[in-house]
Amino acid sequence: MKRTTVAALATALLATTAIHAADTAKTLIEKHTKQAAEALEAYLKEHPDASDSSAAVDYLIDAYSRLGVTERQGELMVQKYQSLPKGEDLDPQAFFGVYQELFGLYLRNGQQDRAKAVMAQAKADVVGHPQAERFEQFINQMGAQLNQPAVGESMDIKFTSLQGDEIDLSSMAGKVVLVDFWATWCGPCIAELPNVKKAYEEFHEQGFEIIG
């Protein structure tokens, strides 16, 4: 019998699930997502070396994010991180894409110790790459989020911009300010810039500012 692929499995689940009028969209999405996640977990258990196992893991990470199953989501992201090339063979876009997701997940869940641990591991894993020093600087910049203030507390940021202007966050009191840490070699960062610019153009007149 031909082995079912991840794509076919997900499609079949969505196509064969009956939609009842009494179900809300949220209920249906949650039900379908749970069923797909359970099926994919079974698929990976039976075929751990499948050619599409990476796609299955990506789907599961997204599914558990939607379902709020953060512990399993984190386990899969650690698994994905560990499978990435490190050191001299490190692919910056792939590596930091996964690292940022994992680091952010731990921060959102208030798991500061885990965030610090993955940060330390990332610093060790970039050693040997030609841009290791720049990568470590970026990791340290992200690590500053570990000290970010809680709701109701203030954040003090003062620096001189590349244009020579003195920037002081306190002078923007009363405005909504996005503090965006990015780098030219960070693929996900560059991909997000058009959305950042669009948001600025749309909401700047209402008091929205960006510090990059």
JSON list of C-alpha atoms in Angstrom, two decimals:
[
{"chain": "A", "resi": 1, "resn": "MET", "atom": "CA", "xyz": [0.00, 0.00, 0.00]},
{"chain": "A", "resi": 2, "resn": "LYS", "atom": "CA", "xyz": [1.30, 3.44, -0.88]},
{"chain": "A", "resi": 3, "resn": "ARG", "atom": "CA", "xyz": [2.28, 5.44, 2.18]},
{"chain": "A", "resi": 4, "resn": "THR", "atom": "CA", "xyz": [0.13, 8.54, 2.79]},
{"chain": "A", "resi": 5, "resn": "THR", "atom": "CA", "xyz": [2.04, 11.81, 2.56]},
{"chain": "A", "resi": 6, "resn": "VAL", "atom": "CA", "xyz": [1.64, 14.67, 5.03]},
{"chain": "A", "resi": 7, "resn": "ALA", "atom": "CA", "xyz": [-0.16, 16.83, 2.46]},
{"chain": "A", "resi": 8, "resn": "ALA", "atom": "CA", "xyz": [-2.56, 14.06, 1.50]},
{"chain": "A", "resi": 9, "resn": "LEU", "atom": "CA", "xyz": [-3.23, 13.23, 5.14]},
{"chain": "A", "resi": 10, "resn": "ALA", "atom": "CA", "xyz": [-4.07, 16.83, 6.05]},
{"chain": "A", "resi": 11, "resn": "THR", "atom": "CA", "xyz": [-6.25, 17.27, 2.95]},
{"chain": "A", "resi": 12, "resn": "ALA", "atom": "CA", "xyz": [-8.17, 14.08, 3.64]},
{"chain": "A", "resi": 13, "resn": "LEU", "atom": "CA", "xyz": [-8.86, 15.07, 7.21]},
{"chain": "A", "resi": 14, "resn": "LEU", "atom": "CA", "xyz": [-10.22, 18.44, 6.23]},
{"chain": "A", "resi": 15, "resn": "ALA", "atom": "CA", "xyz": [-12.27, 17.03, 3.36]},
{"chain": "A", "resi": 16, "resn": "THR", "atom": "CA", "xyz": [-13.93, 14.21, 5.31]},
{"chain": "A", "resi": 17, "resn": "THR", "atom": "CA", "xyz": [-14.87, 16.08, 8.48]},
{"chain": "A", "resi": 18, "resn": "ALA", "atom": "CA", "xyz": [-18.57, 16.86, 8.52]},
{"chain": "A", "resi": 19, "resn": "ILE", "atom": "CA", "xyz": [-19.49, 20.50, 9.12]},
{"chain": "A", "resi": 20, "resn": "HIS", "atom": "CA", "xyz": [-22.48, 20.94, 11.43]},
{"chain": "A", "resi": 21, "resn": "ALA", "atom": "CA", "xyz": [-24.57, 24.09, 11.42]},
{"chain": "A", "resi": 22, "resn": "ALA", "atom": "CA", "xyz": [-24.34, 24.29, 15.21]},
{"chain": "A", "resi": 23, "resn": "ASP", "atom": "CA", "xyz": [-20.54, 24.51, 15.13]},
{"chain": "A", "resi": 24, "resn": "THR", "atom": "CA", "xyz": [-18.90, 27.92, 15.16]},
{"chain": "A", "resi": 25, "resn": "ALA", "atom": "CA", "xyz": [-15.92, 28.63, 12.91]},
{"chain": "A", "resi": 26, "resn": "LYS", "atom": "CA", "xyz": [-13.63, 28.60, 15.95]},
{"chain": "A", "resi": 27, "resn": "THR", "atom": "CA", "xyz": [-14.93, 25.21, 17.06]},
{"chain": "A", "resi": 28, "resn": "LEU", "atom": "CA", "xyz": [-14.50, 23.74, 13.60]},
{"chain": "A", "resi": 29, "resn": "ILE", "atom": "CA", "xyz": [-10.97, 25.06, 13.21]},
{"chain": "A", "resi": 30, "resn": "GLU", "atom": "CA", "xyz": [-9.98, 23.73, 16.63]},
{"chain": "A", "resi": 31, "resn": "LYS", "atom": "CA", "xyz": [-11.54, 20.32, 15.92]},
{"chain": "A", "resi": 32, "resn": "HIS", "atom": "CA", "xyz": [-9.87, 19.99, 12.53]},
{"chain": "A", "resi": 33, "resn": "THR", "atom": "CA", "xyz": [-6.53, 21.16, 13.90]},
{"chain": "A", "resi": 34, "resn": "LYS", "atom": "CA", "xyz": [-6.63, 18.65, 16.76]},
{"chain": "A", "resi": 35, "resn": "GLN", "atom": "CA", "xyz": [-7.48, 15.81, 14.40]},
{"chain": "A", "resi": 36, "resn": "ALA", "atom": "CA", "xyz": [-4.72, 16.77, 11.98]},
{"chain": "A", "resi": 37, "resn": "ALA", "atom": "CA", "xyz": [-2.19, 17.07, 14.82]},
{"chain": "A", "resi": 38, "resn": "GLU", "atom": "CA", "xyz": [-3.12, 13.65, 16.22]},
{"chain": "A", "resi": 39, "resn": "ALA", "atom": "CA", "xyz": [-2.85, 12.05, 12.78]},
{"chain": "A", "resi": 40, "resn": "LEU", "atom": "CA", "xyz": [0.51, 13.66, 12.08]},
{"chain": "A", "resi": 41, "resn": "GLU", "atom": "CA", "xyz": [1.90, 12.63, 15.48]},
{"chain": "A", "resi": 42, "resn": "ALA", "atom": "CA", "xyz": [0.93, 9.04, 14.65]},
{"chain": "A", "resi": 43, "resn": "TYR", "atom": "CA", "xyz": [2.43, 9.40, 11.18]},
{"chain": "A", "resi": 44, "resn": "LEU", "atom": "CA", "xyz": [5.77, 10.61, 12.54]},
{"chain": "A", "resi": 45, "resn": "LYS", "atom": "CA", "xyz": [5.81, 7.84, 15.14]},
{"chain": "A", "resi": 46, "resn": "GLU", "atom": "CA", "xyz": [5.29, 5.22, 12.45]},
{"chain": "A", "resi": 47, "resn": "HIS", "atom": "CA", "xyz": [7.55, 6.86, 9.83]},
{"chain": "A", "resi": 48, "resn": "PRO", "atom": "CA", "xyz": [10.22, 8.88, 11.73]},
{"chain": "A", "resi": 49, "resn": "ASP", "atom": "CA", "xyz": [12.51, 8.95, 8.69]},
{"chain": "A", "resi": 50, "resn": "ALA", "atom": "CA", "xyz": [9.87, 9.92, 6.13]},
{"chain": "A", "resi": 51, "resn": "SER", "atom": "CA", "xyz": [11.04, 12.31, 3.42]},
{"chain": "A", "resi": 52, "resn": "ASP", "atom": "CA", "xyz": [8.31, 14.76, 4.43]},
{"chain": "A", "resi": 53, "resn": "SER", "atom": "CA", "xyz": [8.90, 14.54, 8.19]},
{"chain": "A", "resi": 54, "resn": "SER", "atom": "CA", "xyz": [10.20, 18.12, 8.21]},
{"chain": "A", "resi": 55, "resn": "ALA", "atom": "CA", "xyz": [6.94, 19.36, 6.68]},
{"chain": "A", "resi": 56, "resn": "ALA", "atom": "CA", "xyz": [5.02, 17.34, 9.26]},
{"chain": "A", "resi": 57, "resn": "VAL", "atom": "CA", "xyz": [6.96, 18.94, 12.12]},
{"chain": "A", "resi": 58, "resn": "ASP", "atom": "CA", "xyz": [6.36, 22.43, 10.68]},
{"chain": "A", "resi": 59, "resn": "TYR", "atom": "CA", "xyz": [2.63, 21.72, 10.43]},
{"chain": "A", "resi": 60, "resn": "LEU", "atom": "CA", "xyz": [2.54, 20.42, 14.00]},
{"chain": "A", "resi": 61, "resn": "ILE", "atom": "CA", "xyz": [4.37, 23.46, 15.35]},
{"chain": "A", "resi": 62, "resn": "ASP", "atom": "CA", "xyz": [1.79, 25.70, 13.70]},
{"chain": "A", "resi": 63, "resn": "ALA", "atom": "CA", "xyz": [-1.09, 23.50, 14.87]},
{"chain": "A", "resi": 64, "resn": "TYR", "atom": "CA", "xyz": [0.03, 23.47, 18.49]},
{"chain": "A", "resi": 65, "resn": "SER", "atom": "CA", "xyz": [0.57, 27.23, 18.34]},
{"chain": "A", "resi": 66, "resn": "ARG", "atom": "CA", "xyz": [-3.06, 27.64, 17.26]},
{"chain": "A", "resi": 67, "resn": "LEU", "atom": "CA", "xyz": [-4.24, 25.24, 19.96]},
{"chain": "A", "resi": 68, "resn": "GLY", "atom": "CA", "xyz": [-2.13, 26.82, 22.68]},
{"chain": "A", "resi": 69, "resn": "VAL", "atom": "CA", "xyz": [-0.29, 23.56, 23.40]},
{"chain": "A", "resi": 70, "resn": "THR", "atom": "CA", "xyz": [2.96, 25.40, 24.04]},
{"chain": "A", "resi": 71, "resn": "GLU", "atom": "CA", "xyz": [4.88, 22.61, 25.77]},
{"chain": "A", "resi": 72, "resn": "ARG", "atom": "CA", "xyz": [4.67, 20.26, 22.79]},
{"chain": "A", "resi": 73, "resn": "GLN", "atom": "CA", "xyz": [5.19, 23.18, 20.43]},
{"chain": "A", "resi": 74, "resn": "GLY", "atom": "CA", "xyz": [8.44, 23.97, 22.25]},
{"chain": "A", "resi": 75, "resn": "GLU", "atom": "CA", "xyz": [9.61, 20.34, 22.13]},
{"chain": "A", "resi": 76, "resn": "LEU", "atom": "CA", "xyz": [9.15, 20.23, 18.36]},
{"chain": "A", "resi": 77, "resn": "MET", "atom": "CA", "xyz": [10.91, 23.55, 17.89]},
{"chain": "A", "resi": 78, "resn": "VAL", "atom": "CA", "xyz": [13.87, 22.31, 19.95]},
{"chain": "A", "resi": 79, "resn": "GLN", "atom": "CA", "xyz": [13.93, 19.21, 17.76]},
{"chain": "A", "resi": 80, "resn": "LYS", "atom": "CA", "xyz": [13.93, 21.38, 14.65]},
{"chain": "A", "resi": 81, "resn": "TYR", "atom": "CA", "xyz": [16.66, 23.64, 16.05]},
{"chain": "A", "resi": 82, "resn": "GLN", "atom": "CA", "xyz": [18.88, 20.67, 16.90]},
{"chain": "A", "resi": 83, "resn": "SER", "atom": "CA", "xyz": [18.60, 19.35, 13.34]},
{"chain": "A", "resi": 84, "resn": "LEU", "atom": "CA", "xyz": [19.99, 22.57, 11.82]},
{"chain": "A", "resi": 85, "resn": "PRO", "atom": "CA", "xyz": [23.63, 22.87, 10.65]},
{"chain": "A", "resi": 86, "resn": "LYS", "atom": "CA", "xyz": [25.80, 24.77, 13.11]},
{"chain": "A", "resi": 87, "resn": "GLY", "atom": "CA", "xyz": [29.16, 26.56, 13.11]},
{"chain": "A", "resi": 88, "resn": "GLU", "atom": "CA", "xyz": [30.84, 26.96, 9.74]},
{"chain": "A", "resi": 89, "resn": "ASP", "atom": "CA", "xyz": [27.93, 25.31, 7.91]},
{"chain": "A", "resi": 90, "resn": "LEU", "atom": "CA", "xyz": [25.26, 27.44, 9.60]},
{"chain": "A", "resi": 91, "resn": "ASP", "atom": "CA", "xyz": [22.57, 28.92, 7.32]},
{"chain": "A", "resi": 92, "resn": "PRO", "atom": "CA", "xyz": [21.78, 32.32, 8.93]},
{"chain": "A", "resi": 93, "resn": "GLN", "atom": "CA", "xyz": [18.23, 32.59, 7.60]},
{"chain": "A", "resi": 94, "resn": "ALA", "atom": "CA", "xyz": [17.18, 29.08, 8.65]},
{"chain": "A", "resi": 95, "resn": "PHE", "atom": "CA", "xyz": [19.08, 29.16, 11.94]},
{"chain": "A", "resi": 96, "resn": "PHE", "atom": "CA", "xyz": [17.83, 32.51, 13.20]},
{"chain": "A", "resi": 97, "resn": "GLY", "atom": "CA", "xyz": [14.32, 31.90, 11.93]},
{"chain": "A", "resi": 98, "resn": "VAL", "atom": "CA", "xyz": [14.00, 28.90, 14.25]},
{"chain": "A", "resi": 99, "resn": "TYR", "atom": "CA", "xyz": [16.01, 30.48, 17.07]},
{"chain": "A", "resi": 100, "resn": "GLN", "atom": "CA", "xyz": [13.85, 33.61, 17.15]},
{"chain": "A", "resi": 101, "resn": "GLU", "atom": "CA", "xyz": [10.65, 31.54, 17.24]},
{"chain": "A", "resi": 102, "resn": "LEU", "atom": "CA", "xyz": [11.93, 29.37, 20.07]},
{"chain": "A", "resi": 103, "resn": "PHE", "atom": "CA", "xyz": [13.36, 32.25, 22.07]},
{"chain": "A", "resi": 104, "resn": "GLY", "atom": "CA", "xyz": [10.12, 34.22, 21.59]},
{"chain": "A", "resi": 105, "resn": "LEU", "atom": "CA", "xyz": [7.98, 31.26, 22.65]},
{"chain": "A", "resi": 106, "resn": "TYR", "atom": "CA", "xyz": [9.86, 30.95, 25.93]},
{"chain": "A", "resi": 107, "resn": "LEU", "atom": "CA", "xyz": [9.59, 34.69, 26.57]},
{"chain": "A", "resi": 108, "resn": "ARG", "atom": "CA", "xyz": [5.84, 34.74, 25.93]},
{"chain": "A", "resi": 109, "resn": "ASN", "atom": "CA", "xyz": [5.38, 31.83, 28.32]},
{"chain": "A", "resi": 110, "resn": "GLY", "atom": "CA", "xyz": [7.44, 33.51, 31.03]},
{"chain": "A", "resi": 111, "resn": "GLN", "atom": "CA", "xyz": [10.09, 30.76, 30.82]},
{"chain": "A", "resi": 112, "resn": "GLN", "atom": "CA", "xyz": [13.06, 33.03, 31.35]},
{"chain": "A", "resi": 113, "resn": "ASP", "atom": "CA", "xyz": [15.45, 30.22, 32.30]},
{"chain": "A", "resi": 114, "resn": "ARG", "atom": "CA", "xyz": [14.72, 28.34, 29.09]},
{"chain": "A", "resi": 115, "resn": "ALA", "atom": "CA", "xyz": [15.10, 31.52, 27.05]},
{"chain": "A", "resi": 116, "resn": "LYS", "atom": "CA", "xyz": [18.51, 32.15, 28.64]},
{"chain": "A", "resi": 117, "resn": "ALA", "atom": "CA", "xyz": [19.53, 28.53, 28.00]},
{"chain": "A", "resi": 118, "resn": "VAL", "atom": "CA", "xyz": [18.65, 28.60, 24.30]},
{"chain": "A", "resi": 119, "resn": "MET", "atom": "CA", "xyz": [20.40, 31.96, 24.00]},
{"chain": "A", "resi": 120, "resn": "ALA", "atom": "CA", "xyz": [23.60, 30.50, 25.48]},
{"chain": "A", "resi": 121, "resn": "GLN", "atom": "CA", "xyz": [23.30, 27.49, 23.17]},
{"chain": "A", "resi": 122, "resn": "ALA", "atom": "CA", "xyz": [22.88, 29.74, 20.12]},
{"chain": "A", "resi": 123, "resn": "LYS", "atom": "CA", "xyz": [26.06, 31.65, 21.02]},
{"chain": "A", "resi": 124, "resn": "ALA", "atom": "CA", "xyz": [27.96, 28.36, 21.15]},
{"chain": "A", "resi": 125, "resn": "ASP", "atom": "CA", "xyz": [26.42, 27.15, 17.89]},
{"chain": "A", "resi": 126, "resn": "VAL", "atom": "CA", "xyz": [27.48, 30.16, 15.79]},
{"chain": "A", "resi": 127, "resn": "VAL", "atom": "CA", "xyz": [31.16, 29.72, 16.74]},
{"chain": "A", "resi": 128, "resn": "GLY", "atom": "CA", "xyz": [33.19, 28.82, 13.68]},
{"chain": "A", "resi": 129, "resn": "HIS", "atom": "CA", "xyz": [31.06, 30.78, 11.21]},
{"chain": "A", "resi": 130, "resn": "PRO", "atom": "CA", "xyz": [32.80, 33.69, 9.38]},
{"chain": "A", "resi": 131, "resn": "GLN", "atom": "CA", "xyz": [30.15, 36.08, 10.76]},
{"chain": "A", "resi": 132, "resn": "ALA", "atom": "CA", "xyz": [30.11, 34.60, 14.25]},
{"chain": "A", "resi": 133, "resn": "GLU", "atom": "CA", "xyz": [30.91, 37.94, 15.92]},
{"chain": "A", "resi": 134, "resn": "ARG", "atom": "CA", "xyz": [28.00, 39.71, 14.20]},
{"chain": "A", "resi": 135, "resn": "PHE", "atom": "CA", "xyz": [25.69, 36.80, 14.98]},
{"chain": "A", "resi": 136, "resn": "GLU", "atom": "CA", "xyz": [26.60, 36.96, 18.67]},
{"chain": "A", "resi": 137, "resn": "GLN", "atom": "CA", "xyz": [25.88, 40.69, 18.70]},
{"chain": "A", "resi": 138, "resn": "PHE", "atom": "CA", "xyz": [22.43, 40.00, 17.26]},
{"chain": "A", "resi": 139, "resn": "ILE", "atom": "CA", "xyz": [21.80, 37.27, 19.84]},
{"chain": "A", "resi": 140, "resn": "ASN", "atom": "CA", "xyz": [22.79, 39.68, 22.62]},
{"chain": "A", "resi": 141, "resn": "GLN", "atom": "CA", "xyz": [20.44, 42.31, 21.22]},
{"chain": "A", "resi": 142, "resn": "MET", "atom": "CA", "xyz": [17.58, 39.82, 21.30]},
{"chain": "A", "resi": 143, "resn": "GLY", "atom": "CA", "xyz": [18.63, 38.83, 24.80]},
{"chain": "A", "resi": 144, "resn": "ALA", "atom": "CA", "xyz": [17.87, 42.37, 25.94]},
{"chain": "A", "resi": 145, "resn": "GLN", "atom": "CA", "xyz": [14.21, 41.32, 25.78]},
{"chain": "A", "resi": 146, "resn": "LEU", "atom": "CA", "xyz": [14.84, 39.31, 28.93]},
{"chain": "A", "resi": 147, "resn": "ASN", "atom": "CA", "xyz": [14.97, 42.64, 30.73]},
{"chain": "A", "resi": 148, "resn": "GLN", "atom": "CA", "xyz": [11.99, 44.19, 29.01]},
{"chain": "A", "resi": 149, "resn": "PRO", "atom": "CA", "xyz": [9.53, 45.91, 31.36]},
{"chain": "A", "resi": 150, "resn": "ALA", "atom": "CA", "xyz": [6.20, 44.43, 32.32]},
{"chain": "A", "resi": 151, "resn": "VAL", "atom": "CA", "xyz": [2.90, 46.15, 31.53]},
{"chain": "A", "resi": 152, "resn": "GLY", "atom": "CA", "xyz": [2.79, 49.51, 33.31]},
{"chain": "A", "resi": 153, "resn": "GLU", "atom": "CA", "xyz": [6.56, 49.84, 33.62]},
{"chain": "A", "resi": 154, "resn": "SER", "atom": "CA", "xyz": [8.68, 52.20, 31.54]},
{"chain": "A", "resi": 155, "resn": "MET", "atom": "CA", "xyz": [11.47, 51.42, 29.09]},
{"chain": "A", "resi": 156, "resn": "ASP", "atom": "CA", "xyz": [14.44, 53.76, 28.89]},
{"chain": "A", "resi": 157, "resn": "ILE", "atom": "CA", "xyz": [16.13, 53.86, 25.48]},
{"chain": "A", "resi": 158, "resn": "LYS", "atom": "CA", "xyz": [18.58, 56.57, 24.46]},
{"chain": "A", "resi": 159, "resn": "PHE", "atom": "CA", "xyz": [21.03, 56.44, 21.55]},
{"chain": "A", "resi": 160, "resn": "THR", "atom": "CA", "xyz": [22.42, 58.32, 18.56]},
{"chain": "A", "resi": 161, "resn": "SER", "atom": "CA", "xyz": [20.92, 57.29, 15.22]},
{"chain": "A", "resi": 162, "resn": "LEU", "atom": "CA", "xyz": [22.94, 56.55, 12.08]},
{"chain": "A", "resi": 163, "resn": "GLN", "atom": "CA", "xyz": [21.87, 60.01, 10.87]},
{"chain": "A", "resi": 164, "resn": "GLY", "atom": "CA", "xyz": [23.40, 61.60, 13.99]},
{"chain": "A", "resi": 165, "resn": "ASP", "atom": "CA", "xyz": [20.08, 62.39, 15.69]},
{"chain": "A", "resi": 166, "resn": "GLU", "atom": "CA", "xyz": [19.69, 61.92, 19.46]},
{"chain": "A", "resi": 167, "resn": "ILE", "atom": "CA", "xyz": [16.84, 59.47, 20.10]},
{"chain": "A", "resi": 168, "resn": "ASP", "atom": "CA", "xyz": [15.13, 59.38, 23.50]},
{"chain": "A", "resi": 169, "resn": "LEU", "atom": "CA", "xyz": [12.12, 57.12, 23.96]},
{"chain": "A", "resi": 170, "resn": "SER", "atom": "CA", "xyz": [10.86, 59.24, 26.85]},
{"chain": "A", "resi": 171, "resn": "SER", "atom": "CA", "xyz": [10.23, 62.10, 24.41]},
{"chain": "A", "resi": 172, "resn": "MET", "atom": "CA", "xyz": [7.61, 59.92, 22.69]},
{"chain": "A", "resi": 173, "resn": "ALA", "atom": "CA", "xyz": [5.37, 59.61, 25.74]},
{"chain": "A", "resi": 174, "resn": "GLY", "atom": "CA", "xyz": [1.73, 59.21, 24.77]},
{"chain": "A", "resi": 175, "resn": "LYS", "atom": "CA", "xyz": [2.55, 57.48, 21.48]},
{"chain": "A", "resi": 176, "resn": "VAL", "atom": "CA", "xyz": [2.58, 53.82, 20.45]},
{"chain": "A", "resi": 177, "resn": "VAL", "atom": "CA", "xyz": [6.23, 52.95, 19.72]},
{"chain": "A", "resi": 178, "resn": "LEU", "atom": "CA", "xyz": [7.51, 49.82, 17.99]},
{"chain": "A", "resi": 179, "resn": "VAL", "atom": "CA", "xyz": [11.13, 48.99, 18.88]},
{"chain": "A", "resi": 180, "resn": "ASP", "atom": "CA", "xyz": [12.36, 46.80, 16.01]},
{"chain": "A", "resi": 181, "resn": "PHE", "atom": "CA", "xyz": [15.69, 44.93, 16.22]},
{"chain": "A", "resi": 182, "resn": "TRP", "atom": "CA", "xyz": [16.79, 43.72, 12.79]},
{"chain": "A", "resi": 183, "resn": "ALA", "atom": "CA", "xyz": [19.87, 43.03, 10.67]},
{"chain": "A", "resi": 184, "resn": "THR", "atom": "CA", "xyz": [20.58, 43.06, 6.93]},
{"chain": "A", "resi": 185, "resn": "TRP", "atom": "CA", "xyz": [21.58, 39.37, 6.95]},
{"chain": "A", "resi": 186, "resn": "CYS", "atom": "CA", "xyz": [18.40, 38.31, 8.79]},
{"chain": "A", "resi": 187, "resn": "GLY", "atom": "CA", "xyz": [16.03, 36.98, 6.12]},
{"chain": "A", "resi": 188, "resn": "PRO", "atom": "CA", "xyz": [12.84, 37.06, 8.22]},
{"chain": "A", "resi": 189, "resn": "CYS", "atom": "CA", "xyz": [13.71, 40.62, 9.34]},
{"chain": "A", "resi": 190, "resn": "ILE", "atom": "CA", "xyz": [14.07, 41.86, 5.76]},
{"chain": "A", "resi": 191, "resn": "ALA", "atom": "CA", "xyz": [10.89, 40.05, 4.69]},
{"chain": "A", "resi": 192, "resn": "GLU", "atom": "CA", "xyz": [8.95, 41.85, 7.42]},
{"chain": "A", "resi": 193, "resn": "LEU", "atom": "CA", "xyz": [10.16, 45.37, 6.53]},
{"chain": "A", "resi": 194, "resn": "PRO", "atom": "CA", "xyz": [7.42, 46.07, 3.95]},
{"chain": "A", "resi": 195, "resn": "ASN", "atom": "CA", "xyz": [4.81, 45.31, 6.62]},
{"chain": "A", "resi": 196, "resn": "VAL", "atom": "CA", "xyz": [6.60, 47.55, 9.13]},
{"chain": "A", "resi": 197, "resn": "LYS", "atom": "CA", "xyz": [6.68, 50.42, 6.62]},
{"chain": "A", "resi": 198, "resn": "LYS", "atom": "CA", "xyz": [3.03, 49.88, 5.70]},
{"chain": "A", "resi": 199, "resn": "ALA", "atom": "CA", "xyz": [2.00, 50.00, 9.37]},
{"chain": "A", "resi": 200, "resn": "TYR", "atom": "CA", "xyz": [4.00, 53.21, 9.86]},
{"chain": "A", "resi": 201, "resn": "GLU", "atom": "CA", "xyz": [2.37, 54.90, 6.86]},
{"chain": "A", "resi": 202, "resn": "GLU", "atom": "CA", "xyz": [-1.09, 53.82, 7.98]},
{"chain": "A", "resi": 203, "resn": "PHE", "atom": "CA", "xyz": [-0.88, 54.74, 11.66]},
{"chain": "A", "resi": 204, "resn": "HIS", "atom": "CA", "xyz": [1.82, 57.41, 11.97]},
{"chain": "A", "resi": 205, "resn": "GLU", "atom": "CA", "xyz": [-0.68, 60.26, 11.87]},
{"chain": "A", "resi": 206, "resn": "GLN", "atom": "CA", "xyz": [-2.44, 58.64, 14.86]},
{"chain": "A", "resi": 207, "resn": "GLY", "atom": "CA", "xyz": [0.75, 58.68, 16.95]},
{"chain": "A", "resi": 208, "resn": "PHE", "atom": "CA", "xyz": [2.58, 55.52, 15.86]},
{"chain": "A", "resi": 209, "resn": "GLU", "atom": "CA", "xyz": [6.38, 55.64, 15.82]},
{"chain": "A", "resi": 210, "resn": "ILE", "atom": "CA", "xyz": [9.12, 53.13, 15.02]},
{"chain": "A", "resi": 211, "resn": "ILE", "atom": "CA", "xyz": [12.62, 52.85, 16.48]},
{"chain": "A", "resi": 212, "resn": "GLY", "atom": "CA", "xyz": [14.77, 50.51, 14.38]}
]
